[in-house]
Amino acid sequence: MGNRVKEAREQAVCSGYCRRCGRVHGLDGFRARGHALELMDRLDRFGRIDFSTVSLQAGKDCSIHQLFGSARGKMFGVLLCRDTFEKEVVLQAFSGQFNGHWRVDGWVEPLFDVEQFHRLNGPREKEVKDLGRKMEIVPVGSREHLELRRRRKKKSRRLMEDIFSLYRVPNFRGEECSLAEVFAGAGGMPTGTGDCCAPKLLAHAARNNLMPLSLAEFYYGRDNASASCIHKAFYPPCSTRCQPIIGYMLCGAGRS
Ligand SMILES: [Zn+2]
Ligand SMILES: [Zn+2]
């Protein structure tokens, strides 16, 4: 990526269209950067994300080693907030799952109930995988193969819809909606909508009476295949999954 493009992306603010009000709500993207640099430093020093665990007990699962391997890097984010006593609070998030974990001590939770997610996803994901295995043993292009593919596609689409229905999206007016109700993007919701750092951080703040002041997200680890994400570079919330929902999430958060 050229420097000019990189600079432009770095200067972009965190904002999105709110379907509730019919306007754009935004949040500062700069004040949190110092805290993000501190988080990068902690990741460097600890080599893992479970900072609160003493090192002898630290699980390999939380090692940042994988971020420099074939799995490549990941987005991390911090949200600077103010609590009801006017004290500053810094929240931290990793995008999606970390090595198969939705929850790690010291990091904000996803937008859904994790137990509920596993109860739903476990058996249904197995069904999708079973169909995939059956597809491998019948000739490609045969009627049976086509039929299995059709069934698998239908099953995985329905599973994705059911998973999306578990997400609760709060704003700063004490309201809560489903993802489908707030999504202001064109077309369907991409896989992983709601799992990035920005929505996780804003949801945690909204549910815990914390007023958001500034948000910063950065990429950490081996550059991605297209080199559009660079180790330790700052990026605004993504345009496909986050911008369509963070407008609603920022509703009632003060500024604009
Ligand atoms: Zn995103
Ligand atoms: Zn609004």
PDB file of C-alpha atoms and ligand atoms in Angstrom:
ATOM      1  CA  MET A   1       0.000   0.000   0.000  1.00  0.00           C
ATOM      2  CA  GLY A   2       1.328   3.459  -0.907  1.00  0.00           C
ATOM      3  CA  ASN A   3       2.161   5.896   1.847  1.00  0.00           C
ATOM      4  CA  ARG A   4      -0.513   8.334   0.715  1.00  0.00           C
ATOM      5  CA  VAL A   5      -3.198   5.652   0.939  1.00  0.00           C
ATOM      6  CA  LYS A   6      -1.891   4.572   4.314  1.00  0.00           C
ATOM      7  CA  GLU A   7      -1.947   8.122   5.633  1.00  0.00           C
ATOM      8  CA  ALA A   8      -5.468   8.636   4.357  1.00  0.00           C
ATOM      9  CA  ARG A   9      -6.652   5.498   6.098  1.00  0.00           C
ATOM     10  CA  GLU A  10      -4.877   6.458   9.293  1.00  0.00           C
ATOM     11  CA  GLN A  11      -6.584   9.830   9.324  1.00  0.00           C
ATOM     12  CA  ALA A  12     -10.051   8.429   8.828  1.00  0.00           C
ATOM     13  CA  VAL A  13     -12.303   8.695  11.849  1.00  0.00           C
ATOM     14  CA  CYS A  14     -14.536   6.103  13.377  1.00  0.00           C
ATOM     15  CA  SER A  15     -18.050   6.826  12.136  1.00  0.00           C
ATOM     16  CA  GLY A  16     -21.159   5.269  10.682  1.00  0.00           C
ATOM     17  CA  TYR A  17     -24.721   5.922   9.580  1.00  0.00           C
ATOM     18  CA  CYS A  18     -27.363   5.463  12.277  1.00  0.00           C
ATOM     19  CA  ARG A  19     -30.633   4.063  10.947  1.00  0.00           C
ATOM     20  CA  ARG A  20     -32.411   5.166  14.095  1.00  0.00           C
ATOM     21  CA  CYS A  21     -31.711   8.891  13.564  1.00  0.00           C
ATOM     22  CA  GLY A  22     -31.025   8.947   9.827  1.00  0.00           C
ATOM     23  CA  ARG A  23     -27.626  10.569  10.339  1.00  0.00           C
ATOM     24  CA  VAL A  24     -23.955   9.833  10.884  1.00  0.00           C
ATOM     25  CA  HIS A  25     -22.485   9.493  14.388  1.00  0.00           C
ATOM     26  CA  GLY A  26     -18.734   9.612  14.896  1.00  0.00           C
ATOM     27  CA  LEU A  27     -16.079   9.127  17.531  1.00  0.00           C
ATOM     28  CA  ASP A  28     -12.562  10.481  17.913  1.00  0.00           C
ATOM     29  CA  GLY A  29      -9.878   8.139  16.572  1.00  0.00           C
ATOM     30  CA  PHE A  30      -6.775   9.790  18.004  1.00  0.00           C
ATOM     31  CA  ARG A  31      -6.834  10.152  21.770  1.00  0.00           C
ATOM     32  CA  ALA A  32      -6.862   6.376  22.224  1.00  0.00           C
ATOM     33  CA  ARG A  33      -3.686   5.908  20.209  1.00  0.00           C
ATOM     34  CA  GLY A  34      -1.304   6.298  23.131  1.00  0.00           C
ATOM     35  CA  HIS A  35      -3.173   3.510  24.910  1.00  0.00           C
ATOM     36  CA  ALA A  36      -3.015   1.401  21.753  1.00  0.00           C
ATOM     37  CA  LEU A  37       0.773   1.882  21.634  1.00  0.00           C
ATOM     38  CA  GLU A  38       0.935   0.705  25.248  1.00  0.00           C
ATOM     39  CA  LEU A  39      -1.058  -2.385  24.311  1.00  0.00           C
ATOM     40  CA  MET A  40       1.323  -3.126  21.405  1.00  0.00           C
ATOM     41  CA  ASP A  41       4.190  -2.820  23.859  1.00  0.00           C
ATOM     42  CA  ARG A  42       2.541  -5.250  26.284  1.00  0.00           C
ATOM     43  CA  LEU A  43       1.960  -7.764  23.471  1.00  0.00           C
ATOM     44  CA  ASP A  44       5.654  -7.455  22.537  1.00  0.00           C
ATOM     45  CA  ARG A  45       6.820  -7.958  26.113  1.00  0.00           C
ATOM     46  CA  PHE A  46       4.444 -10.724  27.235  1.00  0.00           C
ATOM     47  CA  GLY A  47       4.323 -12.644  23.965  1.00  0.00           C
ATOM     48  CA  ARG A  48       0.761 -13.651  24.851  1.00  0.00           C
ATOM     49  CA  ILE A  49      -2.588 -11.986  25.437  1.00  0.00           C
ATOM     50  CA  ASP A  50      -3.501 -13.367  28.887  1.00  0.00           C
ATOM     51  CA  PHE A  51      -1.556 -10.643  30.707  1.00  0.00           C
ATOM     52  CA  SER A  52      -3.369 -11.271  33.976  1.00  0.00           C
ATOM     53  CA  THR A  53      -2.197 -14.889  34.261  1.00  0.00           C
ATOM     54  CA  VAL A  54       1.190 -15.577  35.862  1.00  0.00           C
ATOM     55  CA  SER A  55       3.573 -16.792  33.204  1.00  0.00           C
ATOM     56  CA  LEU A  56       4.083 -20.355  34.482  1.00  0.00           C
ATOM     57  CA  GLN A  57       0.368 -21.041  34.183  1.00  0.00           C
ATOM     58  CA  ALA A  58      -0.089 -19.133  30.952  1.00  0.00           C
ATOM     59  CA  GLY A  59      -1.740 -21.241  28.318  1.00  0.00           C
ATOM     60  CA  LYS A  60      -0.114 -21.805  24.963  1.00  0.00           C
ATOM     61  CA  ASP A  61      -3.505 -20.983  23.471  1.00  0.00           C
ATOM     62  CA  CYS A  62      -2.947 -17.332  24.280  1.00  0.00           C
ATOM     63  CA  SER A  63       0.502 -17.079  22.735  1.00  0.00           C
ATOM     64  CA  ILE A  64       0.880 -14.437  20.027  1.00  0.00           C
ATOM     65  CA  HIS A  65       3.220 -16.801  18.202  1.00  0.00           C
ATOM     66  CA  GLN A  66       0.430 -17.886  15.836  1.00  0.00           C
ATOM     67  CA  LEU A  67      -0.036 -14.292  14.673  1.00  0.00           C
ATOM     68  CA  PHE A  68       3.351 -14.474  12.991  1.00  0.00           C
ATOM     69  CA  GLY A  69       2.748 -17.857  11.381  1.00  0.00           C
ATOM     70  CA  SER A  70       0.458 -19.145   8.675  1.00  0.00           C
ATOM     71  CA  ALA A  71      -2.622 -17.789  10.477  1.00  0.00           C
ATOM     72  CA  ARG A  72      -1.184 -14.270  10.046  1.00  0.00           C
ATOM     73  CA  GLY A  73      -1.982 -11.252  12.177  1.00  0.00           C
ATOM     74  CA  LYS A  74      -5.096  -9.889  13.771  1.00  0.00           C
ATOM     75  CA  MET A  75      -6.804  -6.603  14.579  1.00  0.00           C
ATOM     76  CA  PHE A  76      -6.675  -5.343  18.154  1.00  0.00           C
ATOM     77  CA  GLY A  77      -8.487  -2.338  19.545  1.00  0.00           C
ATOM     78  CA  VAL A  78      -8.706  -0.054  22.545  1.00  0.00           C
ATOM     79  CA  LEU A  79     -11.565   2.178  23.629  1.00  0.00           C
ATOM     80  CA  LEU A  80     -10.898   5.072  25.942  1.00  0.00           C
ATOM     81  CA  CYS A  81     -13.992   5.751  28.077  1.00  0.00           C
ATOM     82  CA  ARG A  82     -15.125   7.792  31.034  1.00  0.00           C
ATOM     83  CA  ASP A  83     -17.035   6.166  33.861  1.00  0.00           C
ATOM     84  CA  THR A  84     -19.793   7.762  35.945  1.00  0.00           C
ATOM     85  CA  PHE A  85     -17.155   9.080  38.423  1.00  0.00           C
ATOM     86  CA  GLU A  86     -15.386  10.932  35.566  1.00  0.00           C
ATOM     87  CA  LYS A  87     -12.527   8.434  35.723  1.00  0.00           C
ATOM     88  CA  GLU A  88     -10.885   7.263  32.487  1.00  0.00           C
ATOM     89  CA  VAL A  89     -11.180   3.569  31.681  1.00  0.00           C
ATOM     90  CA  VAL A  90      -9.400   1.779  28.828  1.00  0.00           C
ATOM     91  CA  LEU A  91     -11.014  -1.306  27.306  1.00  0.00           C
ATOM     92  CA  GLN A  92      -9.221  -3.735  25.008  1.00  0.00           C
ATOM     93  CA  ALA A  93     -10.450  -6.181  22.376  1.00  0.00           C
ATOM     94  CA  PHE A  94      -9.181  -8.651  19.807  1.00  0.00           C
ATOM     95  CA  SER A  95     -11.208  -9.232  16.657  1.00  0.00           C
ATOM     96  CA  GLY A  96     -13.176 -12.480  16.279  1.00  0.00           C
ATOM     97  CA  GLN A  97     -11.852 -15.433  18.233  1.00  0.00           C
ATOM     98  CA  PHE A  98      -8.346 -15.799  19.562  1.00  0.00           C
ATOM     99  CA  ASN A  99      -7.126 -19.292  18.735  1.00  0.00           C
ATOM    100  CA  GLY A 100     -10.679 -20.627  19.016  1.00  0.00           C
ATOM    101  CA  HIS A 101     -11.523 -18.634  22.173  1.00  0.00           C
ATOM    102  CA  TRP A 102     -14.242 -15.998  22.338  1.00  0.00           C
ATOM    103  CA  ARG A 103     -13.369 -15.136  25.918  1.00  0.00           C
ATOM    104  CA  VAL A 104      -9.998 -14.311  27.441  1.00  0.00           C
ATOM    105  CA  ASP A 105      -9.587 -12.654  30.841  1.00  0.00           C
ATOM    106  CA  GLY A 106      -9.067  -8.914  30.608  1.00  0.00           C
ATOM    107  CA  TRP A 107     -10.602  -8.583  27.124  1.00  0.00           C
ATOM    108  CA  VAL A 108     -14.165  -7.572  26.293  1.00  0.00           C
ATOM    109  CA  GLU A 109     -16.677 -10.251  25.359  1.00  0.00           C
ATOM    110  CA  PRO A 110     -18.483 -10.767  22.059  1.00  0.00           C
ATOM    111  CA  LEU A 111     -21.979  -9.343  21.403  1.00  0.00           C
ATOM    112  CA  PHE A 112     -23.696 -12.674  22.076  1.00  0.00           C
ATOM    113  CA  ASP A 113     -23.878 -15.154  24.939  1.00  0.00           C
ATOM    114  CA  VAL A 114     -20.933 -17.518  24.414  1.00  0.00           C
ATOM    115  CA  GLU A 115     -22.643 -20.591  25.954  1.00  0.00           C
ATOM    116  CA  GLN A 116     -25.667 -20.032  23.750  1.00  0.00           C
ATOM    117  CA  PHE A 117     -23.374 -19.751  20.729  1.00  0.00           C
ATOM    118  CA  HIS A 118     -21.677 -23.085  21.455  1.00  0.00           C
ATOM    119  CA  ARG A 119     -25.001 -24.855  22.085  1.00  0.00           C
ATOM    120  CA  LEU A 120     -26.242 -23.681  18.704  1.00  0.00           C
ATOM    121  CA  ASN A 121     -23.070 -23.866  16.657  1.00  0.00           C
ATOM    122  CA  GLY A 122     -21.582 -27.159  17.925  1.00  0.00           C
ATOM    123  CA  PRO A 123     -24.097 -29.704  16.561  1.00  0.00           C
ATOM    124  CA  ARG A 124     -25.071 -27.659  13.500  1.00  0.00           C
ATOM    125  CA  GLU A 125     -21.507 -27.055  12.389  1.00  0.00           C
ATOM    126  CA  LYS A 126     -20.944 -30.792  12.653  1.00  0.00           C
ATOM    127  CA  GLU A 127     -23.870 -31.415  10.301  1.00  0.00           C
ATOM    128  CA  VAL A 128     -22.360 -29.026   7.747  1.00  0.00           C
ATOM    129  CA  LYS A 129     -18.974 -30.738   8.040  1.00  0.00           C
ATOM    130  CA  ASP A 130     -20.550 -34.193   7.713  1.00  0.00           C
ATOM    131  CA  LEU A 131     -22.153 -33.157   4.430  1.00  0.00           C
ATOM    132  CA  GLY A 132     -18.757 -31.894   3.263  1.00  0.00           C
ATOM    133  CA  ARG A 133     -17.204 -35.276   4.050  1.00  0.00           C
ATOM    134  CA  LYS A 134     -19.956 -37.087   2.136  1.00  0.00           C
ATOM    135  CA  MET A 135     -19.282 -34.818  -0.841  1.00  0.00           C
ATOM    136  CA  GLU A 136     -15.692 -36.016  -0.904  1.00  0.00           C
ATOM    137  CA  ILE A 137     -16.640 -39.632  -1.516  1.00  0.00           C
ATOM    138  CA  VAL A 138     -19.093 -39.132  -4.397  1.00  0.00           C
ATOM    139  CA  PRO A 139     -17.979 -38.178  -7.920  1.00  0.00           C
ATOM    140  CA  VAL A 140     -17.757 -34.433  -8.552  1.00  0.00           C
ATOM    141  CA  GLY A 141     -20.440 -33.322 -10.991  1.00  0.00           C
ATOM    142  CA  SER A 142     -22.747 -36.240 -10.187  1.00  0.00           C
ATOM    143  CA  ARG A 143     -26.351 -35.553  -9.189  1.00  0.00           C
ATOM    144  CA  GLU A 144     -25.664 -36.772  -5.695  1.00  0.00           C
ATOM    145  CA  HIS A 145     -22.708 -34.406  -5.370  1.00  0.00           C
ATOM    146  CA  LEU A 146     -24.767 -31.439  -6.557  1.00  0.00           C
ATOM    147  CA  GLU A 147     -27.561 -32.347  -4.173  1.00  0.00           C
ATOM    148  CA  LEU A 148     -25.153 -32.608  -1.226  1.00  0.00           C
ATOM    149  CA  ARG A 149     -23.620 -29.268  -2.135  1.00  0.00           C
ATOM    150  CA  ARG A 150     -27.040 -27.637  -2.297  1.00  0.00           C
ATOM    151  CA  ARG A 151     -27.957 -29.038   1.111  1.00  0.00           C
ATOM    152  CA  ARG A 152     -24.683 -27.959   2.666  1.00  0.00           C
ATOM    153  CA  LYS A 153     -25.004 -24.431   1.315  1.00  0.00           C
ATOM    154  CA  LYS A 154     -28.565 -24.149   2.626  1.00  0.00           C
ATOM    155  CA  LYS A 155     -27.587 -25.514   6.036  1.00  0.00           C
ATOM    156  CA  SER A 156     -24.606 -23.218   6.470  1.00  0.00           C
ATOM    157  CA  ARG A 157     -26.589 -20.164   5.374  1.00  0.00           C
ATOM    158  CA  ARG A 158     -29.333 -20.971   7.867  1.00  0.00           C
ATOM    159  CA  LEU A 159     -26.739 -21.538  10.581  1.00  0.00           C
ATOM    160  CA  MET A 160     -25.202 -18.142   9.876  1.00  0.00           C
ATOM    161  CA  GLU A 161     -28.635 -16.489  10.115  1.00  0.00           C
ATOM    162  CA  ASP A 162     -29.351 -18.256  13.402  1.00  0.00           C
ATOM    163  CA  ILE A 163     -25.966 -17.228  14.777  1.00  0.00           C
ATOM    164  CA  PHE A 164     -26.596 -13.616  13.755  1.00  0.00           C
ATOM    165  CA  SER A 165     -29.900 -13.741  15.641  1.00  0.00           C
ATOM    166  CA  LEU A 166     -27.951 -14.318  18.895  1.00  0.00           C
ATOM    167  CA  TYR A 167     -26.232 -10.938  18.643  1.00  0.00           C
ATOM    168  CA  ARG A 168     -27.617  -8.063  20.690  1.00  0.00           C
ATOM    169  CA  VAL A 169     -26.476  -4.594  19.620  1.00  0.00           C
ATOM    170  CA  PRO A 170     -26.781  -1.888  22.287  1.00  0.00           C
ATOM    171  CA  ASN A 171     -26.478   1.877  21.877  1.00  0.00           C
ATOM    172  CA  PHE A 172     -25.897   4.655  24.424  1.00  0.00           C
ATOM    173  CA  ARG A 173     -29.580   5.433  24.851  1.00  0.00           C
ATOM    174  CA  GLY A 174     -30.140   2.184  26.721  1.00  0.00           C
ATOM    175  CA  GLU A 175     -31.708   0.539  23.671  1.00  0.00           C
ATOM    176  CA  GLU A 176     -30.830  -2.781  22.111  1.00  0.00           C
ATOM    177  CA  CYS A 177     -31.530  -4.225  18.657  1.00  0.00           C
ATOM    178  CA  SER A 178     -30.662  -7.231  16.540  1.00  0.00           C
ATOM    179  CA  LEU A 179     -27.859  -6.970  13.985  1.00  0.00           C
ATOM    180  CA  ALA A 180     -30.354  -7.107  11.122  1.00  0.00           C
ATOM    181  CA  GLU A 181     -32.290  -4.160  12.563  1.00  0.00           C
ATOM    182  CA  VAL A 182     -29.260  -1.875  12.773  1.00  0.00           C
ATOM    183  CA  PHE A 183     -27.201  -2.950   9.743  1.00  0.00           C
ATOM    184  CA  ALA A 184     -27.075   0.011   7.357  1.00  0.00           C
ATOM    185  CA  GLY A 185     -24.919  -1.505   4.622  1.00  0.00           C
ATOM    186  CA  ALA A 186     -25.890  -2.433   1.081  1.00  0.00           C
ATOM    187  CA  GLY A 187     -26.728  -6.091   0.570  1.00  0.00           C
ATOM    188  CA  GLY A 188     -26.522  -8.857   3.148  1.00  0.00           C
ATOM    189  CA  MET A 189     -24.428  -8.887   6.292  1.00  0.00           C
ATOM    190  CA  PRO A 190     -20.959 -10.324   5.702  1.00  0.00           C
ATOM    191  CA  THR A 191     -19.755 -13.229   7.853  1.00  0.00           C
ATOM    192  CA  GLY A 192     -18.131 -11.878  10.992  1.00  0.00           C
ATOM    193  CA  THR A 193     -20.322  -8.769  11.257  1.00  0.00           C
ATOM    194  CA  GLY A 194     -20.250  -7.714  14.913  1.00  0.00           C
ATOM    195  CA  ASP A 195     -17.053  -9.642  15.703  1.00  0.00           C
ATOM    196  CA  CYS A 196     -14.517  -6.872  15.067  1.00  0.00           C
ATOM    197  CA  CYS A 197     -12.973  -4.829  17.870  1.00  0.00           C
ATOM    198  CA  ALA A 198     -15.093  -1.674  17.502  1.00  0.00           C
ATOM    199  CA  PRO A 199     -18.531  -3.287  18.024  1.00  0.00           C
ATOM    200  CA  LYS A 200     -17.249  -5.450  20.891  1.00  0.00           C
ATOM    201  CA  LEU A 201     -15.725  -2.421  22.640  1.00  0.00           C
ATOM    202  CA  LEU A 202     -18.739  -0.166  22.132  1.00  0.00           C
ATOM    203  CA  ALA A 203     -21.131  -2.891  23.312  1.00  0.00           C
ATOM    204  CA  HIS A 204     -19.146  -3.436  26.496  1.00  0.00           C
ATOM    205  CA  ALA A 205     -19.033   0.310  27.161  1.00  0.00           C
ATOM    206  CA  ALA A 206     -22.769   0.745  26.528  1.00  0.00           C
ATOM    207  CA  ARG A 207     -23.661  -2.112  28.875  1.00  0.00           C
ATOM    208  CA  ASN A 208     -21.391  -0.880  31.645  1.00  0.00           C
ATOM    209  CA  ASN A 209     -22.268   2.811  31.804  1.00  0.00           C
ATOM    210  CA  LEU A 210     -18.994   3.887  30.213  1.00  0.00           C
ATOM    211  CA  MET A 211     -19.034   6.882  27.882  1.00  0.00           C
ATOM    212  CA  PRO A 212     -16.769   6.295  24.846  1.00  0.00           C
ATOM    213  CA  LEU A 213     -14.219   9.059  24.148  1.00  0.00           C
ATOM    214  CA  SER A 214     -11.890   7.610  21.545  1.00  0.00           C
ATOM    215  CA  LEU A 215     -11.260   4.365  19.690  1.00  0.00           C
ATOM    216  CA  ALA A 216      -8.096   3.061  18.026  1.00  0.00           C
ATOM    217  CA  GLU A 217      -7.585  -0.185  16.155  1.00  0.00           C
ATOM    218  CA  PHE A 218      -4.329  -1.653  14.914  1.00  0.00           C
ATOM    219  CA  TYR A 219      -3.136  -4.726  13.120  1.00  0.00           C
ATOM    220  CA  TYR A 220      -0.639  -6.928  14.924  1.00  0.00           C
ATOM    221  CA  GLY A 221       1.327  -9.834  13.453  1.00  0.00           C
ATOM    222  CA  ARG A 222       2.472 -11.035  10.078  1.00  0.00           C
ATOM    223  CA  ASP A 223       1.188  -8.802   7.249  1.00  0.00           C
ATOM    224  CA  ASN A 224      -1.837 -10.269   5.494  1.00  0.00           C
ATOM    225  CA  ALA A 225      -1.557 -11.843   2.045  1.00  0.00           C
ATOM    226  CA  SER A 226      -2.433  -8.688   0.119  1.00  0.00           C
ATOM    227  CA  ALA A 227      -0.245  -6.527   2.421  1.00  0.00           C
ATOM    228  CA  SER A 228      -3.232  -4.246   3.022  1.00  0.00           C
ATOM    229  CA  CYS A 229      -2.718  -4.827   6.752  1.00  0.00           C
ATOM    230  CA  ILE A 230       0.671  -4.004   8.191  1.00  0.00           C
ATOM    231  CA  HIS A 231       2.102  -4.939  11.594  1.00  0.00           C
ATOM    232  CA  LYS A 232       1.368  -2.190  14.159  1.00  0.00           C
ATOM    233  CA  ALA A 233      -0.343   0.151  11.681  1.00  0.00           C
ATOM    234  CA  PHE A 234      -3.564   1.888  12.734  1.00  0.00           C
ATOM    235  CA  TYR A 235      -6.780   1.335  10.762  1.00  0.00           C
ATOM    236  CA  PRO A 236     -10.291   2.762  11.079  1.00  0.00           C
ATOM    237  CA  PRO A 237     -13.144   0.305  11.712  1.00  0.00           C
ATOM    238  CA  CYS A 238     -13.727  -1.699   8.514  1.00  0.00           C
ATOM    239  CA  SER A 239     -16.201  -0.400   5.950  1.00  0.00           C
ATOM    240  CA  THR A 240     -17.998  -3.674   5.183  1.00  0.00           C
ATOM    241  CA  ARG A 241     -18.843  -5.024   8.641  1.00  0.00           C
ATOM    242  CA  CYS A 242     -18.300  -2.223  11.156  1.00  0.00           C
ATOM    243  CA  GLN A 243     -19.279   1.088   9.584  1.00  0.00           C
ATOM    244  CA  PRO A 244     -22.810  -0.230   8.866  1.00  0.00           C
ATOM    245  CA  ILE A 245     -23.403  -0.926  12.571  1.00  0.00           C
ATOM    246  CA  ILE A 246     -21.268   1.494  14.609  1.00  0.00           C
ATOM    247  CA  GLY A 247     -23.428   4.488  13.702  1.00  0.00           C
ATOM    248  CA  TYR A 248     -26.306   2.926  15.613  1.00  0.00           C
ATOM    249  CA  MET A 249     -23.996   1.791  18.389  1.00  0.00           C
ATOM    250  CA  LEU A 250     -22.694   5.357  18.912  1.00  0.00           C
ATOM    251  CA  CYS A 251     -26.212   6.731  19.130  1.00  0.00           C
ATOM    252  CA  GLY A 252     -26.527   8.712  22.376  1.00  0.00           C
ATOM    253  CA  ALA A 253     -22.774   8.799  22.995  1.00  0.00           C
ATOM    254  CA  GLY A 254     -22.480  12.569  23.185  1.00  0.00           C
ATOM    255  CA  ARG A 255     -20.464  14.055  20.318  1.00  0.00           C
ATOM    256  CA  SER A 256     -22.589  14.434  17.140  1.00  0.00           C
TER     257      SER A 256
HETATM  258 ZN    ZN B   1     -14.783  -4.453  11.253  1.00  0.00          ZN
HETATM  259 ZN    ZN B   2     -28.627   7.764  16.155  1.00  0.00          ZN
END
